[in-house]
Amino acid sequence: YLFLIFFVLTFNNGLKAEEAEKKFIGFIDSLEGSVNKGKDDDPIKLAEFDQVFEHDKIKIGPNSLMTISFIDNSLLTLESDSEFNVEKFDSLSEEPSFVINIPKGKFSFESGSIAKAIKGLMTIKLPGKKKEGLEVDPPIMILGLRGTLITGSNIDDNKKVALVKDSLGNVGELEVTVDGQTTNITEEAAGLNLSGDNQIENTTLSEEEKNEVMSTMNAATVKASTQSAEKIERAITKKL
């Protein structure tokens, strides 16, 4: 019996130490439907105000929607059947950096302080899914943001991204790199589409598409800025 108590205490202390080593980078600001993190065979169900850590692998279920507030004041919304993880988050260095990986799904992202810093590096990766029998990896679309709002998707073999006015009415800059070729986008609603056969096409959001993205992100920004201090404190101190 004493051995069992000792084992439980040791195991719990190990879990606390492991959690303490994780880097807290944000929290779930709003959630509709189901969202899980971790391995497929042992998923952890997430809820509103749960913490998000660097390297967490998060999956959004069918008919679901989630918004994450990061500690640099950036916002990420993800729709049904999306997956993402943060490869790197460093807001304290002289050259801060933030790298998000989205293997699957539809998203919108409004930049925070890292992307707006003079030496800041804000990157979103849209990797391709490797096909059986092919030795060559599919191309990765790499998005470099400079103080802006973007919307995009990584579904099947197609990748899309477009530049939109942020919640303050500003249009920043978006660098899109595919196979070493970089395209700079600075005009509102302009974007690129990378098809499964690696063809790159210039695109333009319709007025309806643009307004939908702006409306969704503006609502998320307002909600994030009006969360009570009590709720934000609960998110920061919550134990998963």
XYZ file of C-alpha atoms in Angstrom:
240
model
C 0.000 0.000 0.000
C 2.825 2.401 0.925
C 4.594 1.487 -2.312
C 1.431 2.337 -4.284
C 1.185 5.772 -2.612
C 4.867 6.405 -3.347
C 4.368 5.400 -6.998
C 1.352 7.701 -7.418
C 3.153 10.659 -5.821
C 6.242 10.091 -7.970
C 4.144 9.780 -11.126
C 2.181 12.967 -10.377
C 5.354 14.902 -9.629
C 6.757 13.699 -12.941
C 3.689 14.957 -14.776
C 3.928 18.352 -13.059
C 7.620 18.627 -13.933
C 6.889 17.699 -17.553
C 4.096 20.305 -17.718
C 6.328 22.951 -16.165
C 8.893 22.400 -18.923
C 6.315 23.203 -21.607
C 6.237 26.718 -22.993
C 2.859 28.388 -22.546
C 2.090 30.425 -25.680
C -1.652 31.109 -25.625
C -5.122 29.796 -24.874
C -8.349 28.784 -26.595
C -10.355 31.985 -26.812
C -13.500 30.407 -28.250
C -14.557 26.932 -29.310
C -17.571 25.454 -31.067
C -17.710 21.671 -31.495
C -14.837 19.331 -30.605
C -11.089 19.920 -30.405
C -8.432 17.455 -29.260
C -4.690 17.403 -28.805
C -2.113 14.634 -28.532
C -1.973 11.206 -30.128
C -4.855 9.755 -32.134
C -5.037 6.671 -29.883
C -5.067 8.756 -26.694
C -6.536 12.207 -27.474
C -7.048 14.897 -24.840
C -10.282 16.842 -25.236
C -9.847 20.606 -25.048
C -12.251 23.275 -23.855
C -12.573 27.061 -23.948
C -9.761 28.782 -21.990
C -7.521 25.705 -22.025
C -3.855 26.542 -22.393
C -1.894 26.007 -25.610
C 1.790 25.078 -25.463
C 4.613 25.069 -27.978
C 4.643 21.790 -29.989
C 1.051 20.816 -29.041
C -0.539 18.927 -31.949
C -4.152 20.098 -32.088
C -6.978 18.740 -34.249
C -10.319 20.440 -34.885
C -13.229 18.037 -35.407
C -15.976 18.098 -38.065
C -18.441 20.995 -37.882
C -16.175 22.757 -35.379
C -14.509 26.160 -35.078
C -11.752 27.411 -32.781
C -9.965 30.700 -32.089
C -6.641 30.841 -30.251
C -5.236 33.982 -28.618
C -1.441 33.933 -28.460
C 0.547 35.903 -25.904
C 1.945 38.215 -28.601
C -1.672 39.320 -29.292
C -1.971 37.386 -32.542
C -5.154 35.414 -33.323
C -5.598 32.137 -35.193
C -8.970 30.739 -36.271
C -9.270 27.182 -37.568
C -12.318 25.544 -39.115
C -13.580 21.960 -39.369
C -11.108 19.092 -39.901
C -8.021 21.245 -39.395
C -4.713 20.349 -37.764
C -1.900 22.557 -36.512
C 1.063 22.865 -34.191
C 3.447 25.645 -33.221
C 7.005 24.641 -34.088
C 8.594 27.669 -32.438
C 7.495 30.617 -30.328
C 10.046 33.128 -29.058
C 8.718 36.571 -28.177
C 11.583 37.629 -25.896
C 14.636 37.561 -28.157
C 16.052 40.564 -29.990
C 14.966 38.726 -33.135
C 11.611 37.179 -32.076
C 10.189 34.316 -34.120
C 6.919 32.429 -34.435
C 6.492 29.356 -36.681
C 3.107 27.673 -37.188
C 2.637 24.410 -39.096
C -0.802 23.687 -40.646
C -0.765 20.263 -42.366
C -4.496 20.373 -43.021
C -7.477 22.701 -42.883
C -8.819 26.193 -43.377
C -7.556 29.129 -41.323
C -7.276 32.881 -40.772
C -4.440 34.540 -38.876
C -4.034 38.097 -37.618
C -0.471 39.096 -36.752
C 0.637 40.139 -33.290
C 3.744 41.837 -31.942
C 6.230 39.281 -33.328
C 5.220 39.859 -36.961
C 5.187 43.624 -36.380
C 8.648 43.769 -34.775
C 11.420 45.192 -36.974
C 13.495 42.020 -36.629
C 10.533 39.697 -36.083
C 10.060 36.512 -38.115
C 6.490 35.254 -38.501
C 6.085 32.107 -40.596
C 3.207 29.774 -41.423
C 4.018 26.473 -43.160
C 1.505 24.623 -45.342
C 3.153 21.233 -45.994
C 1.976 18.741 -48.584
C 0.944 15.186 -47.818
C 3.450 12.653 -49.113
C 1.916 10.102 -51.470
C 2.720 6.403 -51.459
C 5.204 5.329 -54.102
C 6.642 8.807 -54.586
C 10.169 9.496 -53.351
C 9.913 13.255 -53.821
C 8.233 15.180 -51.028
C 5.382 17.476 -52.111
C 6.197 21.203 -52.041
C 5.709 23.249 -48.890
C 4.091 26.662 -49.154
C 5.887 28.960 -46.693
C 4.150 32.179 -45.689
C 6.119 35.087 -44.258
C 3.942 37.746 -42.624
C 4.682 41.352 -41.862
C 1.949 42.898 -39.709
C -1.138 41.677 -41.523
C -4.208 39.434 -41.683
C -4.243 36.444 -44.005
C -6.712 33.701 -44.825
C -5.913 30.380 -46.426
C -6.360 26.642 -46.650
C -4.392 23.426 -47.050
C -6.862 20.833 -48.277
C -5.922 17.670 -50.187
C -3.365 18.770 -52.782
C -4.453 22.404 -52.965
C -3.055 25.310 -50.981
C -4.537 28.808 -50.997
C -3.645 32.069 -49.288
C -4.763 35.681 -49.575
C -4.050 39.035 -47.932
C -6.826 40.927 -46.108
C -7.091 44.155 -44.096
C -6.514 43.534 -40.408
C -8.806 44.663 -37.561
C -7.156 48.108 -37.577
C -7.745 48.569 -41.298
C -4.094 48.004 -42.254
C -2.807 45.895 -45.142
C 0.639 44.516 -44.428
C 2.864 42.317 -46.535
C 2.821 38.608 -47.323
C 5.748 36.624 -48.776
C 4.817 33.292 -50.331
C 7.662 30.864 -51.034
C 7.312 27.621 -53.004
C 10.358 25.613 -54.112
C 12.646 28.590 -53.521
C 10.502 30.966 -55.564
C 9.151 33.896 -53.537
C 6.213 36.140 -54.416
C 5.500 39.349 -52.487
C 1.845 40.264 -51.987
C 0.956 43.757 -50.793
C -2.494 44.385 -52.319
C -5.678 43.700 -50.403
C -7.556 40.528 -51.487
C -4.632 39.360 -53.656
C -3.446 35.797 -53.198
C -1.954 32.609 -54.625
C -3.240 29.112 -55.291
C -0.877 26.118 -55.455
C -2.538 23.131 -57.125
C -1.683 19.459 -56.774
C 0.360 19.490 -59.993
C 2.484 22.354 -58.570
C 0.925 25.029 -60.741
C 0.903 28.484 -59.116
C -2.002 30.783 -59.954
C -2.643 34.388 -58.927
C -6.033 34.815 -57.280
C -8.270 37.580 -55.928
C -10.826 37.214 -53.158
C -14.344 38.255 -54.017
C -15.872 41.112 -52.035
C -18.056 38.585 -50.200
C -15.080 36.353 -49.285
C -13.041 39.333 -48.115
C -15.867 40.727 -45.978
C -16.541 37.320 -44.436
C -12.923 36.956 -43.299
C -12.769 40.516 -41.957
C -16.070 40.121 -40.112
C -14.991 36.845 -38.479
C -11.616 38.182 -37.359
C -13.013 41.524 -36.194
C -15.521 39.647 -34.014
C -12.715 37.460 -32.638
C -10.585 40.537 -31.924
C -13.414 42.295 -30.093
C -14.163 39.195 -28.030
C -10.486 38.719 -27.149
C -10.121 42.355 -26.083
C -13.273 42.293 -23.931
C -12.643 39.028 -22.073
C -12.846 39.661 -18.368
C -9.621 39.760 -16.377
C -10.955 36.820 -14.364
C -11.369 34.639 -17.470
C -7.936 35.534 -18.824
C -6.362 34.781 -15.446
C -8.184 31.441 -15.422
C -6.763 30.634 -18.863
C -3.223 31.509 -17.827
C -3.304 29.495 -14.606
C -5.480 26.580 -15.713
C -4.024 23.096 -15.308
C -4.567 20.675 -18.175
